[in-house]
Coordinates of C-alpha atoms in Angstrom, one line a residue:
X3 CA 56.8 148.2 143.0
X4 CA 53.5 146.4 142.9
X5 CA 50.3 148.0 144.0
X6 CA 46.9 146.0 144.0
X7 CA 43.7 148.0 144.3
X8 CA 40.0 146.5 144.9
X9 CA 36.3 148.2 144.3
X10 CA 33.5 146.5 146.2
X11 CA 29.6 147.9 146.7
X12 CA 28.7 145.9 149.5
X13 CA 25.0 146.4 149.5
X14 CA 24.7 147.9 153.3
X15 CA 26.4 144.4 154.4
X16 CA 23.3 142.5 153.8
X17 CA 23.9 139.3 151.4
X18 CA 21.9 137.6 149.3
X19 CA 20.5 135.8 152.0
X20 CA 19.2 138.8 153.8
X21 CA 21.8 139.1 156.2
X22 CA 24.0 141.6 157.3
X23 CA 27.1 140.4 157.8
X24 CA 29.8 142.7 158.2
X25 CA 32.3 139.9 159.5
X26 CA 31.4 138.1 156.2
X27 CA 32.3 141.1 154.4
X28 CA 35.9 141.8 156.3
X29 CA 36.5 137.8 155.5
X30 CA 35.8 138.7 151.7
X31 CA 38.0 141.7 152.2
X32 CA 40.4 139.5 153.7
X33 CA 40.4 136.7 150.1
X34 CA 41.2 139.9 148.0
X35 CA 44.0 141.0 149.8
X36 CA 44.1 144.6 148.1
X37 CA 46.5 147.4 149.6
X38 CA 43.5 150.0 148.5
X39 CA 40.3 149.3 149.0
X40 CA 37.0 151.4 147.4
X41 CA 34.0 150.7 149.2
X42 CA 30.2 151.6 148.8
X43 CA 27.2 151.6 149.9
X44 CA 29.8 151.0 153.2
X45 CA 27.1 152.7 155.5
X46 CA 23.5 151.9 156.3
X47 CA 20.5 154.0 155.0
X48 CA 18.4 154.9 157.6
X49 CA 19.2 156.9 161.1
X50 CA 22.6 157.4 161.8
X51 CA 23.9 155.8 158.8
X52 CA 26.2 153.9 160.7
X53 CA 29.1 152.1 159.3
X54 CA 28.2 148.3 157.7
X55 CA 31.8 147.3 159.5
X56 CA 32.3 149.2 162.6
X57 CA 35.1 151.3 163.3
X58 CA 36.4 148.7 166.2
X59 CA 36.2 145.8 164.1
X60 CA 38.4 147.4 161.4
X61 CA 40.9 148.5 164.2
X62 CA 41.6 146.0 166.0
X63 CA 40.6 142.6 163.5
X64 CA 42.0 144.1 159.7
X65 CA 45.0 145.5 158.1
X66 CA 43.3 148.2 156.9
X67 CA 42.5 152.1 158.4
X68 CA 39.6 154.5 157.1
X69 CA 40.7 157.4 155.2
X70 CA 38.7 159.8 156.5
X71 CA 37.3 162.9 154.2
X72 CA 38.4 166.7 154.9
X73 CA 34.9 167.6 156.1
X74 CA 34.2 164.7 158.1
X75 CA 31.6 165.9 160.6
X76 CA 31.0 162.6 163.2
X77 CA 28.3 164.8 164.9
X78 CA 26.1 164.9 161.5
X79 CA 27.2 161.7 160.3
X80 CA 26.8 159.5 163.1
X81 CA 29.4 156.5 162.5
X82 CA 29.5 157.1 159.4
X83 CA 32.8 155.9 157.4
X84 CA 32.6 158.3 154.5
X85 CA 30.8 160.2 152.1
X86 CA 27.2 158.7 150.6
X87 CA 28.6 155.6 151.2
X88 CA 31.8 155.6 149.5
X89 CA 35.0 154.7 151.8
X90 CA 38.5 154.4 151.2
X91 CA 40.4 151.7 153.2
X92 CA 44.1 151.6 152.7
X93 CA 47.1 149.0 154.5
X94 CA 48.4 151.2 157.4
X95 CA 51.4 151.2 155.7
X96 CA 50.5 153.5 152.9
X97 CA 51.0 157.0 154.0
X98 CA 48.1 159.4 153.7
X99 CA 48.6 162.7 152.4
X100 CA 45.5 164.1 152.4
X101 CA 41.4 163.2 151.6
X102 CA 38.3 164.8 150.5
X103 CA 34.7 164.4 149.6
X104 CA 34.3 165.4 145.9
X105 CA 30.5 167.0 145.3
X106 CA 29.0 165.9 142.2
X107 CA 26.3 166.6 139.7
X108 CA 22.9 164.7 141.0
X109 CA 19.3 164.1 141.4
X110 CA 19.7 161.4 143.2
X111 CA 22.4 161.2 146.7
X112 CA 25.9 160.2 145.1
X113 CA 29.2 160.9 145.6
X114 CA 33.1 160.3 145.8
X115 CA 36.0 160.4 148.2
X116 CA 39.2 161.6 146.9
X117 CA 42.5 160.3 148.8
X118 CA 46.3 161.3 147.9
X119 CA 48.6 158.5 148.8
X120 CA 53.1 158.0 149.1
X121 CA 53.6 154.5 148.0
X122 CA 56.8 153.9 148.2
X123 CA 57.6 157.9 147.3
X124 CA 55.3 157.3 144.4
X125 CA 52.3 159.6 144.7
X126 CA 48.9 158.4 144.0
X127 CA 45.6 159.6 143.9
X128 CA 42.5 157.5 144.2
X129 CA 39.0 158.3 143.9
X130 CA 36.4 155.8 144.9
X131 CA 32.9 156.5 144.0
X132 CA 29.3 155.6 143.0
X133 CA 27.7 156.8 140.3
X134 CA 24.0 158.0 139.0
X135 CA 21.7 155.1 138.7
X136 CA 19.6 156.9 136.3
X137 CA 22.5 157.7 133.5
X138 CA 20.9 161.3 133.8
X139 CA 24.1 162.7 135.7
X140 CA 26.7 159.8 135.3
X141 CA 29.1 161.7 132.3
X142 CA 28.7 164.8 134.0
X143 CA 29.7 162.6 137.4
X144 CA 32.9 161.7 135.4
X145 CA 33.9 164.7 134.5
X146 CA 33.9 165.9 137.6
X147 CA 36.1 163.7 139.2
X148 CA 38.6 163.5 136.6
X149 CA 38.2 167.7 136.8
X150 CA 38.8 167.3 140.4
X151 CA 41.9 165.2 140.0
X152 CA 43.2 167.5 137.2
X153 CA 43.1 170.2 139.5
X154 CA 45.7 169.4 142.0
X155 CA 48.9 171.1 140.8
X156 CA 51.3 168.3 142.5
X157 CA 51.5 165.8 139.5
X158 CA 50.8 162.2 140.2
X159 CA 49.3 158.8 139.2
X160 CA 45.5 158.5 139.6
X161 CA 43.1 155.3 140.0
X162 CA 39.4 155.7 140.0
X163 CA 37.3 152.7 141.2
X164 CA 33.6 152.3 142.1
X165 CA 29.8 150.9 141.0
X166 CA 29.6 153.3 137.8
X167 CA 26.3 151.8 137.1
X168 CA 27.1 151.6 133.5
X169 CA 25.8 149.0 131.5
X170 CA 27.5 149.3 128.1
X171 CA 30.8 148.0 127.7
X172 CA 32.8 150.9 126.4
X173 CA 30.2 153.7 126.0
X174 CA 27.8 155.7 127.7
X175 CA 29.7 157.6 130.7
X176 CA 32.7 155.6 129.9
X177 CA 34.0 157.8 127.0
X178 CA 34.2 160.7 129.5
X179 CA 37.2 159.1 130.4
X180 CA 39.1 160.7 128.4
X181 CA 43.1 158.9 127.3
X182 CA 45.5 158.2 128.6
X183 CA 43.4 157.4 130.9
X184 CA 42.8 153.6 130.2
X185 CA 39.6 151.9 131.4
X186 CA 39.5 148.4 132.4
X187 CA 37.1 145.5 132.3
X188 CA 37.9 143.4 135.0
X189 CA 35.0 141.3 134.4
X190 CA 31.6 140.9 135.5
X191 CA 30.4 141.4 138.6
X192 CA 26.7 142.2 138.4
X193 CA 24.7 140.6 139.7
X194 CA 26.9 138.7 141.9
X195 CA 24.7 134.8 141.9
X196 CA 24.9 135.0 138.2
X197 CA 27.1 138.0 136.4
X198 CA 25.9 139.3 133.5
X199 CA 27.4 143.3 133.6
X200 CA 30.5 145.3 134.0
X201 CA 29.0 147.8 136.2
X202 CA 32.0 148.1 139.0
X203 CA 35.6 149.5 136.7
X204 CA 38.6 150.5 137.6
X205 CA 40.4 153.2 135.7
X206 CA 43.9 154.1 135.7
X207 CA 46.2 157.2 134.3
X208 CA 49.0 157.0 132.0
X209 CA 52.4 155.3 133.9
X210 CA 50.8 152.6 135.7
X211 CA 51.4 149.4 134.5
X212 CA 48.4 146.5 135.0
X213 CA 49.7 143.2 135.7
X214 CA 46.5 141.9 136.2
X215 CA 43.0 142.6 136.8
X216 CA 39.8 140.4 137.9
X217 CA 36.8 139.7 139.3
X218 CA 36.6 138.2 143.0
X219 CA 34.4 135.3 142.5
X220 CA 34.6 133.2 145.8
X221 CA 31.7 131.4 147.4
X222 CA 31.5 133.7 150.2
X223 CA 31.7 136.7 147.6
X224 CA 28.9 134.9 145.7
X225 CA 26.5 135.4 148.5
X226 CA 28.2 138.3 150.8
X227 CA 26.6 140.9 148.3
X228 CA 24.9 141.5 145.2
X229 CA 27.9 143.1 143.5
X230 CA 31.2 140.5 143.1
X231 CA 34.3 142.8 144.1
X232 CA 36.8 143.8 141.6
X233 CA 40.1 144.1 141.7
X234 CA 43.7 145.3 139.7
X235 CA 47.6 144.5 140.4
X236 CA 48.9 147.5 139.4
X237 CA 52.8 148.3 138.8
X238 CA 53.9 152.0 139.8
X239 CA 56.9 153.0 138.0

């Protein structure tokens, strides 16, 4: 039973040709082909903070619904279609258990969304999130997720995926993933006309198998944002 999972910070929708696109966006979407999608910086930053993709356009043109967090509050939110930014899209197949915004540690606005999935019976919990540009708050940021998935008493597989805005390849805020949790390099994916850093991961818990992982590197991904999406075909046991 195959599961593939994507991570993408689509800058507000605007490429690097000072566009926003959202349709561009849903077309990249659309190449990776993911069953579980992490999204951020999925809402715009002034006003409202709409959604980059609107609500319709995802309804009626994708495969994909929002997960929306436990809190969600449309009337102080606007359209937004999560929490700081971070969104969860998942095939409308996948059944939704429950979701959540998970506070964490900051100076700056950050956050995560927490979503508990049935796959196929097999339950799994993904977090999507962006971290603390700074590195003042980003281990502390990773504890507290991983704390926040520890604490569910219901046992269960866990993925974490977002912009971790970590520059060293194993270090820094990375350690504070603690095994078996296993942290992949997909590739690089920062910044997206000429990659030099790992800054968007995916991390997985012990019992999911990784058939593969990547970076999406098409031509429209080359330009759609200034972060390439990442990606991971996981097995669930």
């Amino acid at each position: 039973m195959k599961l593939k999972v994507a991570s993408y910070n689509i800058h507000k929708g605007v490429g690097l040709d000072r566009r926003r696109d959202p349709d561009r966006i849903l077309t990249i979407l659309r190449e990776i082909d993911a069953d579980v999608i992490a999204l951020q910086e999925a809402d715009r930053r002034f006003g409202l903070r709409e959604a980059v993709i609107p609500r319709s356009t995802l309804d009626d043109h994708s495969p994909w619904r929002v997960v929306e967090p436990g809190h969600y509050d449309r009337a102080r939110t606007g359209a937004s279609m999560g929490w700081h930014g971070n969104a969860l899209l998942v095939r409308r197949d996948i059944e939704v258990l429950g979701a959540c915004a998970v506070p964490l540690p900051t100076i700056e606005p950050r956050g995560a969304v927490c979503a508990t999935l049935r796959v196929n019976g097999v339950l799994v919990r993904v977090v999507g999130m962006h971290l603390d540009l700074s590195g003042l708050r980003r281990r502390q940021q990773v504890e507290a997720v991983c704390g926040h998935v520890d604490g569910h008493d219901d046992p269960g597989h866990a993925v974490f995926m977002g912009d971790l805005n970590e520059w060293s390849p194993s270090g820094g805020a990375l350690s504070a993933f603690a095994p078996p949790l296993r942290v992949l390099a997909p590739g690089r994916s920062f910044p997206s006309r000429r990659p030099v850093a790992q800054l968007d991961r995916i991390v997985v818990s012990e019992g999911l198998m990784v058939d593969a992982a990547g970076v999406h590197h098409s031509p429209l991904a080359a330009v759609g944002s200034d972060h390439l999406p990442v990606w991971a075909s996981l097995r669930l046991p």
